[in-house]
Tab-separated table of C-alpha atoms and ligand atoms in Angstrom:
chain	number	residue	atom	x	y	z
A	1	MET	CA	41.828	10.392	-33.806
A	2	GLN	CA	38.315	9.502	-32.097
A	3	TYR	CA	38.937	11.077	-28.611
A	4	HIS	CA	38.799	14.474	-28.417
A	5	SER	CA	40.024	15.538	-24.759
A	6	LEU	CA	42.687	13.198	-23.339
A	7	LEU	CA	43.581	13.580	-19.503
A	8	ILE	CA	47.631	12.451	-19.419
A	9	THR	CA	48.682	11.485	-16.009
A	10	GLY	CA	52.524	12.315	-15.005
A	11	GLY	CA	52.603	14.379	-17.849
A	12	ALA	CA	55.537	16.223	-16.768
A	13	GLY	CA	57.680	13.252	-16.333
A	14	PHE	CA	59.972	12.063	-18.899
A	15	ILE	CA	57.853	9.891	-21.224
A	16	GLY	CA	54.678	11.411	-20.396
A	17	SER	CA	56.133	15.096	-21.550
A	18	HIS	CA	56.976	12.959	-24.865
A	19	VAL	CA	53.770	11.915	-25.318
A	20	ILE	CA	51.952	14.928	-24.989
A	21	ARG	CA	54.460	16.665	-27.271
A	22	HIS	CA	53.681	13.902	-29.991
A	23	LEU	CA	49.890	13.716	-29.665
A	24	LEU	CA	49.617	17.740	-29.904
A	25	GLN	CA	51.836	17.229	-32.996
A	26	ALA	CA	50.196	14.114	-34.573
A	27	HIS	CA	46.482	15.537	-33.912
A	28	PRO	CA	45.573	19.313	-34.184
A	29	GLU	CA	42.039	18.733	-33.199
A	30	VAL	CA	42.697	17.096	-29.517
A	31	ARG	CA	42.921	19.079	-26.481
A	32	ILE	CA	45.151	17.569	-23.753
A	33	VAL	CA	45.044	18.095	-19.718
A	34	ASN	CA	48.133	17.284	-18.057
A	35	PHE	CA	47.515	15.834	-14.367
A	36	ASP	CA	50.535	15.780	-12.242
A	37	ALA	CA	51.672	16.380	-8.637
A	38	LEU	CA	54.944	17.293	-9.844
A	39	THR	CA	56.712	15.082	-7.782
A	40	TYR	CA	60.713	15.425	-7.707
A	41	ALA	CA	60.656	13.772	-11.055
A	42	GLY	CA	57.892	15.864	-12.624
A	43	ASN	CA	59.267	19.020	-13.993
A	44	LEU	CA	57.224	21.860	-16.374
A	45	GLU	CA	60.611	22.695	-17.831
A	46	ASN	CA	59.915	19.292	-19.660
A	47	LEU	CA	56.869	20.998	-21.631
A	48	ARG	CA	58.060	24.458	-21.826
A	49	ASP	CA	57.458	24.244	-25.745
A	50	VAL	CA	54.038	23.558	-25.408
A	51	GLU	CA	52.854	25.564	-22.392
A	52	GLY	CA	51.563	28.371	-25.016
A	53	ASP	CA	49.352	25.996	-27.158
A	54	ALA	CA	45.635	26.998	-26.400
A	55	ARG	CA	44.947	22.964	-26.451
A	56	TYR	CA	47.167	22.383	-23.388
A	57	THR	CA	46.151	22.609	-19.794
A	58	PHE	CA	48.004	21.770	-16.746
A	59	VAL	CA	46.103	20.531	-13.507
A	60	LYS	CA	48.215	20.325	-10.442
A	61	GLY	CA	47.020	17.235	-8.696
A	62	ASP	CA	47.359	13.873	-7.117
A	63	ILE	CA	46.284	10.815	-8.793
A	64	ARG	CA	44.941	9.375	-5.107
A	65	ASP	CA	42.853	12.412	-4.867
A	66	ARG	CA	39.621	11.371	-6.567
A	67	ALA	CA	37.353	13.713	-5.966
A	68	LEU	CA	39.767	16.367	-7.959
A	69	VAL	CA	40.141	13.559	-10.798
A	70	GLU	CA	36.432	13.188	-11.308
A	71	ARG	CA	36.325	16.773	-11.386
A	72	THR	CA	38.810	17.432	-13.802
A	73	LEU	CA	37.280	14.471	-16.100
A	74	ARG	CA	33.965	16.176	-15.803
A	75	GLU	CA	35.169	19.854	-16.440
A	76	HIS	CA	37.456	18.705	-19.437
A	77	GLY	CA	34.660	16.529	-21.059
A	78	VAL	CA	37.505	13.977	-21.142
A	79	ASP	CA	37.117	10.945	-23.065
A	80	ALA	CA	40.409	8.933	-22.761
A	81	VAL	CA	42.820	8.800	-20.046
A	82	VAL	CA	46.736	8.005	-20.865
A	83	HIS	CA	47.817	6.696	-17.462
A	84	LEU	CA	51.740	7.420	-16.874
A	85	ALA	CA	52.059	8.821	-13.498
A	86	ALA	CA	53.883	6.332	-11.108
A	87	GLU	CA	56.867	6.191	-8.829
A	88	SER	CA	59.456	4.677	-11.560
A	89	HIS	CA	62.880	4.036	-10.264
A	90	VAL	CA	63.822	0.647	-8.803
A	91	ASP	CA	65.933	1.570	-6.483
A	92	ARG	CA	63.996	4.071	-4.710
A	93	SER	CA	61.398	1.074	-4.792
A	94	ILE	CA	63.703	-1.000	-2.560
A	95	ALA	CA	64.720	2.063	-0.335
A	96	ASN	CA	61.216	3.258	0.161
A	97	PRO	CA	58.455	0.582	-1.132
A	98	MET	CA	55.288	1.891	0.296
A	99	GLU	CA	55.017	5.278	-1.331
A	100	PHE	CA	55.413	2.692	-4.563
A	101	LEU	CA	52.457	0.770	-3.393
A	102	GLU	CA	50.432	4.005	-2.635
A	103	THR	CA	51.070	5.915	-5.831
A	104	ASN	CA	51.287	2.761	-8.319
A	105	ILE	CA	48.440	0.724	-6.728
A	106	MET	CA	46.030	2.757	-5.010
A	107	GLY	CA	46.626	5.769	-7.662
A	108	THR	CA	45.767	3.453	-10.120
A	109	ALA	CA	42.775	2.539	-8.512
A	110	SER	CA	41.625	5.971	-7.957
A	111	MET	CA	41.847	6.743	-11.828
A	112	LEU	CA	40.118	3.379	-12.594
A	113	HIS	CA	37.161	4.358	-9.935
A	114	ALA	CA	36.860	7.862	-10.828
A	115	ALA	CA	36.689	6.889	-14.898
A	116	ARG	CA	33.714	4.696	-13.858
A	117	GLU	CA	32.231	7.137	-11.880
A	118	VAL	CA	32.448	9.945	-14.492
A	119	TRP	CA	31.980	7.822	-17.782
A	120	GLY	CA	29.231	4.882	-16.320
A	121	ASP	CA	28.761	2.421	-19.014
A	122	ARG	CA	30.087	4.727	-21.777
A	123	LYS	CA	32.018	2.729	-24.900
A	124	ASP	CA	32.924	5.708	-26.540
A	125	VAL	CA	35.792	6.318	-24.095
A	126	ARG	CA	39.125	4.552	-23.451
A	127	PHE	CA	41.476	4.178	-20.481
A	128	TYR	CA	45.008	3.516	-21.534
A	129	HIS	CA	47.328	2.074	-18.648
A	130	VAL	CA	51.153	2.474	-19.502
A	131	SER	CA	53.066	-0.235	-18.098
A	132	THR	CA	56.378	-2.145	-17.983
A	133	ASP	CA	58.158	-5.209	-19.036
A	134	GLU	CA	59.390	-5.608	-15.300
A	135	VAL	CA	56.016	-7.263	-14.693
A	136	TYR	CA	57.123	-10.578	-16.462
A	137	GLY	CA	60.366	-11.080	-14.088
A	138	SER	CA	63.710	-11.666	-15.558
A	139	LEU	CA	65.291	-13.494	-18.653
A	140	GLY	CA	68.251	-15.859	-18.536
A	141	GLU	CA	70.239	-16.080	-21.457
A	142	ASP	CA	67.608	-16.569	-24.404
A	143	GLY	CA	64.221	-15.714	-24.999
A	144	LEU	CA	62.052	-12.660	-25.462
A	145	PHE	CA	58.722	-11.534	-23.007
A	146	THR	CA	55.604	-11.985	-25.186
A	147	GLU	CA	52.075	-10.889	-24.150
A	148	GLU	CA	51.370	-14.459	-23.191
A	149	THR	CA	54.511	-14.477	-20.596
A	150	ALA	CA	53.111	-15.190	-17.086
A	151	TYR	CA	53.621	-12.550	-14.543
A	152	ASP	CA	56.803	-12.679	-12.226
A	153	PRO	CA	57.584	-9.205	-11.034
A	154	ARG	CA	60.374	-9.486	-8.381
A	155	SER	CA	60.942	-5.896	-7.373
A	156	PRO	CA	58.477	-3.630	-5.227
A	157	TYR	CA	58.533	-1.590	-8.271
A	158	SER	CA	57.391	-4.165	-10.949
A	159	ALA	CA	54.916	-5.990	-8.018
A	160	SER	CA	53.493	-2.409	-8.053
A	161	LYS	CA	53.133	-2.229	-11.816
A	162	ALA	CA	52.041	-5.687	-11.916
A	163	SER	CA	49.141	-4.906	-9.547
A	164	SER	CA	47.775	-2.131	-11.165
A	165	ASP	CA	47.759	-4.238	-14.285
A	166	HIS	CA	45.603	-6.414	-13.011
A	167	LEU	CA	43.463	-3.933	-11.475
A	168	VAL	CA	43.068	-2.317	-14.861
A	169	ARG	CA	42.240	-5.834	-16.279
A	170	ALA	CA	39.406	-6.446	-13.638
A	171	TRP	CA	37.858	-3.143	-14.276
A	172	HIS	CA	37.261	-4.156	-18.058
A	173	HIS	CA	36.227	-7.396	-17.063
A	174	THR	CA	33.977	-6.653	-14.357
A	175	TYR	CA	32.618	-3.290	-15.269
A	176	GLY	CA	33.460	-3.632	-18.977
A	177	LEU	CA	35.722	-0.573	-18.604
A	178	PRO	CA	37.161	0.048	-22.141
A	179	VAL	CA	40.801	-0.161	-21.495
A	180	VAL	CA	44.263	-0.994	-23.143
A	181	ILE	CA	47.523	-1.652	-21.741
A	182	SER	CA	51.212	-1.522	-23.002
A	183	ASN	CA	54.151	-3.233	-21.586
A	184	CYS	CA	57.461	-1.401	-22.891
A	185	SER	CA	60.950	-1.999	-22.485
A	186	ASN	CA	63.547	0.446	-21.199
A	187	ASN	CA	62.985	4.159	-22.646
A	188	TYR	CA	66.164	6.550	-23.219
A	189	GLY	CA	65.952	10.123	-24.666
A	190	SER	CA	65.895	13.860	-23.729
A	191	HIS	CA	64.536	15.018	-20.355
A	192	GLN	CA	64.835	11.781	-18.268
A	193	PHE	CA	65.487	11.856	-14.567
A	194	PRO	CA	69.473	11.949	-14.170
A	195	GLU	CA	69.027	8.896	-11.634
A	196	LYS	CA	68.436	6.340	-14.470
A	197	LEU	CA	71.381	4.627	-16.007
A	198	ILE	CA	72.010	6.796	-19.292
A	199	PRO	CA	71.584	10.187	-18.184
A	200	LEU	CA	73.266	9.597	-14.839
A	201	MET	CA	76.128	7.990	-16.744
A	202	ILE	CA	76.066	11.168	-19.423
A	203	ARG	CA	76.188	13.610	-16.345
A	204	ASN	CA	78.971	11.847	-14.372
A	205	VAL	CA	81.280	11.629	-17.202
A	206	ARG	CA	80.911	15.472	-18.258
A	207	ASP	CA	81.425	15.757	-14.938
A	208	GLU	CA	84.414	13.473	-14.191
A	209	ARG	CA	82.561	11.580	-11.396
A	210	PRO	CA	82.606	7.897	-10.689
A	211	LEU	CA	80.447	6.059	-13.087
A	212	PRO	CA	78.840	3.563	-10.457
A	213	VAL	CA	78.301	0.025	-12.232
A	214	TYR	CA	76.034	-2.533	-10.264
A	215	GLY	CA	77.750	-5.698	-9.833
A	216	GLU	CA	79.527	-7.001	-12.746
A	217	GLY	CA	77.680	-4.756	-15.223
A	218	LEU	CA	76.521	-7.683	-16.950
A	219	ASN	CA	72.674	-7.283	-16.591
A	220	VAL	CA	71.347	-6.704	-20.422
A	221	ARG	CA	68.335	-4.005	-20.828
A	222	ASP	CA	66.462	-3.427	-24.151
A	223	TRP	CA	66.605	0.097	-25.210
A	224	LEU	CA	63.638	2.097	-26.883
A	225	TRP	CA	63.645	5.910	-27.883
A	226	VAL	CA	61.351	7.421	-25.970
A	227	VAL	CA	59.870	9.218	-29.023
A	228	ASP	CA	59.271	5.653	-30.593
A	229	HIS	CA	57.434	4.780	-27.226
A	230	ALA	CA	55.360	8.099	-27.573
A	231	ALA	CA	54.350	6.900	-31.068
A	232	ALA	CA	53.442	3.464	-30.219
A	233	ILE	CA	51.369	4.762	-27.606
A	234	ASP	CA	49.647	7.094	-30.246
A	235	ARG	CA	49.064	3.790	-32.172
A	236	ILE	CA	47.529	1.687	-29.497
A	237	LEU	CA	45.290	4.476	-28.242
A	238	THR	CA	43.855	5.052	-31.688
A	239	ALA	CA	43.444	1.716	-33.022
A	240	GLY	CA	44.104	-0.831	-30.154
A	241	GLU	CA	41.613	-3.649	-29.212
A	242	ASN	CA	39.795	-2.926	-26.260
A	243	GLY	CA	41.204	-5.213	-23.420
A	244	ARG	CA	44.221	-5.961	-25.076
A	245	THR	CA	47.677	-5.996	-23.987
A	246	TYR	CA	50.458	-5.111	-26.269
A	247	ASN	CA	54.368	-4.985	-25.639
A	248	ILE	CA	56.521	-2.246	-26.807
A	249	GLY	CA	60.558	-2.842	-27.606
A	250	GLY	CA	63.281	-1.946	-30.083
A	251	LEU	CA	64.868	-5.462	-30.243
A	252	ASN	CA	67.967	-3.449	-28.721
A	253	GLU	CA	69.632	-5.251	-26.077
A	254	TRP	CA	72.862	-4.077	-24.272
A	255	ARG	CA	74.847	-4.996	-21.107
A	256	ASN	CA	75.280	-2.393	-19.072
A	257	ILE	CA	78.901	-2.384	-19.242
A	258	ASP	CA	79.083	-2.166	-22.910
A	259	LEU	CA	76.623	0.565	-22.745
A	260	VAL	CA	79.132	2.406	-20.358
A	261	HIS	CA	81.665	2.332	-22.172
A	262	LEU	CA	79.834	3.309	-25.430
A	263	LEU	CA	78.451	6.385	-23.064
A	264	ILE	CA	82.057	7.190	-21.921
A	265	ARG	CA	83.347	7.492	-25.669
A	266	LEU	CA	80.392	9.307	-27.099
A	267	VAL	CA	80.598	12.176	-24.349
A	268	ASP	CA	84.499	11.889	-24.123
A	269	GLU	CA	84.131	12.446	-28.312
A	270	ARG	CA	82.172	15.376	-27.739
A	271	LEU	CA	83.927	16.855	-25.188
A	272	GLY	CA	87.565	16.853	-27.189
A	273	ARG	CA	88.914	14.517	-24.722
A	274	LEU	CA	91.270	11.951	-25.861
A	275	ALA	CA	89.705	8.072	-26.403
A	276	GLY	CA	89.527	6.216	-23.316
A	277	HIS	CA	89.601	9.524	-21.127
A	278	SER	CA	86.989	8.761	-18.677
A	279	GLU	CA	87.331	4.793	-18.440
A	280	ARG	CA	89.084	5.316	-15.360
A	281	LEU	CA	85.648	6.380	-13.979
A	282	ILE	CA	84.276	3.094	-14.177
A	283	THR	CA	83.562	2.253	-10.682
A	284	TYR	CA	82.172	-1.414	-9.793
A	285	VAL	CA	79.494	-0.922	-6.612
A	286	LYS	CA	77.685	-3.472	-4.591
A	287	ASP	CA	74.639	-4.825	-7.037
A	288	ARG	CA	71.026	-3.651	-6.797
A	289	ALA	CA	68.955	-6.083	-4.377
A	290	GLY	CA	67.346	-8.670	-6.588
A	291	HIS	CA	68.810	-7.303	-9.599
A	292	ASP	CA	66.804	-8.674	-12.660
A	293	LEU	CA	69.446	-10.156	-15.067
A	294	ARG	CA	67.784	-9.605	-18.458
A	295	TYR	CA	64.687	-7.891	-20.253
A	296	ALA	CA	63.760	-8.524	-23.513
A	297	ILE	CA	60.630	-7.974	-25.736
A	298	ASP	CA	59.019	-9.410	-28.664
A	299	ALA	CA	57.169	-6.542	-30.158
A	300	THR	CA	55.777	-8.719	-33.036
A	301	ARG	CA	51.845	-8.105	-31.955
A	302	LEU	CA	52.264	-4.401	-32.117
A	303	ALA	CA	54.375	-4.582	-35.780
A	304	THR	CA	51.747	-7.045	-37.344
A	305	GLU	CA	48.357	-5.916	-35.659
A	306	LEU	CA	48.935	-2.034	-35.790
A	307	GLY	CA	52.136	-1.374	-37.946
A	308	TRP	CA	54.479	0.115	-35.454
A	309	THR	CA	58.290	-0.615	-35.800
A	310	PRO	CA	61.081	1.777	-34.221
A	311	SER	CA	61.905	5.076	-36.535
A	312	ILE	CA	65.611	4.954	-35.606
A	313	THR	CA	68.539	3.153	-34.937
A	314	PHE	CA	70.300	3.051	-31.482
A	315	GLU	CA	73.401	4.732	-32.769
A	316	GLU	CA	71.385	7.677	-34.033
A	317	GLY	CA	68.832	8.058	-30.895
A	318	LEU	CA	71.781	7.657	-28.329
A	319	GLY	CA	73.762	10.291	-30.267
A	320	ALA	CA	71.030	12.761	-30.319
A	321	THR	CA	70.485	12.002	-26.852
A	322	VAL	CA	74.204	12.665	-25.541
A	323	ASP	CA	73.905	15.804	-27.646
A	324	TRP	CA	70.935	16.982	-25.875
A	325	TYR	CA	72.192	16.316	-22.253
A	326	LEU	CA	75.331	18.344	-22.925
A	327	ALA	CA	73.607	21.401	-24.719
A	328	ASN	CA	71.047	21.087	-21.752
A	329	SER	CA	73.541	21.067	-18.806
A	330	GLU	CA	71.324	23.728	-16.905
A	331	TRP	CA	68.512	21.519	-16.952
A	332	LEU	CA	70.410	18.809	-15.900
A	333	ASP	CA	71.765	20.740	-13.114
A	334	SER	CA	68.243	22.391	-11.916
A	335	VAL	CA	66.442	18.978	-12.102
A	336	THR	CA	69.515	17.705	-9.412
A	337	SER	CA	69.572	20.776	-7.376
A	338	GLY	CA	68.072	21.550	-4.163
A	339	SER	CA	67.554	18.083	-1.792
A	340	TYR	CA	68.238	15.593	-4.228
A	341	ARG	CA	70.859	12.901	-3.690
A	342	SER	CA	71.677	10.388	-5.996
A	343	TYR	CA	71.259	6.820	-5.084
A	344	TYR	CA	75.092	6.427	-4.982
A	345	GLU	CA	75.640	9.535	-2.800
A	346	GLN	CA	73.206	8.155	-0.539
A	347	GLN	CA	74.989	4.470	-0.392
A	348	TYR	CA	78.569	5.574	-0.930
A	349	GLY	CA	78.459	9.198	0.094
A	350	ALA	CA	79.444	12.402	-2.316
A	351	ARG	CA	82.614	12.153	-4.172
B	1	NAD	P1	58.985	9.464	-14.414
B	1	NAD	O1	59.184	9.002	-13.028
B	1	NAD	O2	59.968	10.569	-15.077
B	1	NAD	O3	57.697	10.412	-14.230
B	1	NAD	C1	56.509	10.143	-13.217
B	1	NAD	C2	55.510	11.217	-13.414
B	1	NAD	O4	54.427	11.019	-12.611
B	1	NAD	C3	56.046	12.778	-12.805
B	1	NAD	O5	56.082	13.760	-13.518
B	1	NAD	C4	55.367	12.837	-11.511
B	1	NAD	O6	55.458	14.459	-10.929
B	1	NAD	C5	54.015	12.024	-11.259
B	1	NAD	N1	53.589	11.515	-10.623
B	1	NAD	C6	54.359	10.397	-9.500
B	1	NAD	N2	53.311	10.445	-8.553
B	1	NAD	C7	52.226	11.131	-8.740
B	1	NAD	C8	51.044	11.109	-8.186
B	1	NAD	N3	50.589	10.279	-7.337
B	1	NAD	N4	49.659	11.671	-8.685
B	1	NAD	C9	49.980	12.466	-10.175
B	1	NAD	N5	51.291	12.666	-10.668
B	1	NAD	C10	52.323	11.775	-9.809
B	1	NAD	O7	58.524	8.248	-15.405
B	1	NAD	P2	58.726	7.983	-16.819
B	1	NAD	O8	59.917	7.089	-16.576
B	1	NAD	O9	58.639	9.158	-17.533
B	1	NAD	O10	57.525	6.618	-16.754
B	1	NAD	C11	56.312	6.930	-16.965
B	1	NAD	C12	55.600	5.590	-16.582
B	1	NAD	O11	55.693	4.610	-17.839
B	1	NAD	C13	55.434	5.079	-15.487
B	1	NAD	O12	54.086	4.559	-15.530
B	1	NAD	C14	56.290	3.942	-15.757
B	1	NAD	O13	56.046	2.482	-14.873
B	1	NAD	C15	56.343	3.544	-17.215
B	1	NAD	N6	57.092	2.816	-17.923
B	1	NAD	C16	58.543	3.396	-17.692
B	1	NAD	C17	59.551	2.997	-18.655
B	1	NAD	C18	61.025	3.747	-18.615
B	1	NAD	O14	62.014	3.258	-18.800
B	1	NAD	N7	61.194	4.880	-17.933
B	1	NAD	C19	59.441	1.969	-19.148
B	1	NAD	C20	58.336	1.203	-19.287
B	1	NAD	C21	57.432	1.762	-18.577
B	2	DAU	O1	61.876	-1.843	-18.371
B	2	DAU	C1	61.199	-1.089	-18.102
B	2	DAU	C2	62.004	-0.269	-16.939
B	2	DAU	O2	63.102	0.797	-17.172
B	2	DAU	C3	60.857	0.950	-16.276
B	2	DAU	O3	59.989	0.438	-15.667
B	2	DAU	C4	61.564	1.625	-15.261
B	2	DAU	O4	60.337	2.859	-15.048
B	2	DAU	C5	62.890	2.363	-15.288
B	2	DAU	O5	63.463	3.358	-14.474
B	2	DAU	C6	63.771	1.097	-16.043
B	2	DAU	O6	64.171	0.303	-15.272
B	2	DAU	P1	65.855	-0.594	-14.989
B	2	DAU	O7	65.787	-0.556	-13.515
B	2	DAU	O8	66.055	-1.382	-15.961
B	2	DAU	O9	66.652	1.366	-14.930
B	2	DAU	P2	67.861	1.943	-14.759
B	2	DAU	O10	68.124	3.066	-15.840
B	2	DAU	O11	67.766	2.173	-13.173
B	2	DAU	O12	68.869	0.414	-14.607
B	2	DAU	C7	69.208	0.216	-15.843
B	2	DAU	C8	70.410	-1.103	-15.430
B	2	DAU	O13	71.404	-0.412	-15.168
B	2	DAU	C9	69.899	-1.805	-14.547
B	2	DAU	O14	70.483	-3.070	-14.738
B	2	DAU	C10	70.643	-1.457	-12.792
B	2	DAU	C11	72.007	-0.643	-13.860
B	2	DAU	N1	72.637	0.663	-12.892
B	2	DAU	C12	71.795	1.897	-12.888
B	2	DAU	C13	72.394	2.664	-12.562
B	2	DAU	C14	71.059	4.050	-12.125
B	2	DAU	C15	73.854	0.635	-13.072
B	2	DAU	O15	74.359	-0.205	-13.006
B	2	DAU	N2	74.349	1.953	-12.184
B	2	DAU	C16	73.509	2.696	-12.019
B	2	DAU	O16	73.690	3.943	-11.510
């Protein structure tokens, strides 16, 4: 690794914690600062296994606090930023859009400005922006998103991420800041906040609570194991070309309702219940406003230029994921304690 001191924003979240764990394992010489505001989605429990590592430091801070970001970059001699901090849940962006614009757009602008203030015109540095396939909009029955697909974001969340991508490109073209961007499909794995489809369904099957399926459950998502996403980020950070975008995905499309049936089977099996026991919990609810029909990623560029492909099958990854949540019931319950109420509960009341 050509970078020595990395600042990871959002490292206490789902993907960020996997990225930190991966980079510390893969690069013995690297030092990492985790810069995170610890919102409801950030949890230092996610990094218990690395907190004793002398190469790892945590700084509690908001990416919009430019003075603190600049001070942290200077104090730690940071030469690469991996920017993941964001508000990440689409339903929340529909209910509360301003928070998303402030964190995702102004927060990214603040990070870019701070990086330029501290780095000046240095070329031995890198600003890596982690983004989403949702910037490309929604697909019909056919086709895949490529890096050439025109941006067409349709939710406050995806519009805020698209804006942040544009800002990153603007800082590259205008100021020559060395940047890379990746746009990834839906991640699954351990430590994901249980408001997202997969951990929410696992938890509700476990607890025999309603399984809220939006609309008719026919929307399609392309699922990638979070550990493979972390490996792709490592590859792009170390070998990607400045100014270039890389799509990341696993060619693994599932209709939501089919995935819910699969999760019911996997959880029921592990809890020793009869086959089909929890099917009765499926509850069709009002559709998400502006619900994108289908996402699917063409990751050919990443495979051919940088040699990355997913390491495990969905069956293996999902089985391991279900095992992790059932073995870590305490984590699942503690992150949702306190004032947290699921989107379903907010809409339909607790059941
Ligand atoms: P997450 O919600 O689990 O974690 C976000 C983290 O950012 C949390 O630790 C939170 O405390 C922190 N954070 C939020 N606002 C902050 C602020 N103002 N200052 C500092 N820290 C702040 O999110 P995730 O699912 O891990 O996603 C991480 C990134 O990857 C996001 O940028 C998201 O858009 C992108 N992404 C996510 C997916 C996915 O499937 N989850 C797919 C593609 C891209
Ligand atoms: O595609 C990448 C994106 O994937 C990331 O950029 C986002 O940060 C991440 O949250 C995710 O967005 P989605 O909206 O696709 O993920 P979510 O888990 O919220 O929903 C997946 C699908 O399941 C979606 O079609 C909505 C549906 N759904 C979701 C929930 C939470 C339900 O039917 N019921 C639910 O309770």
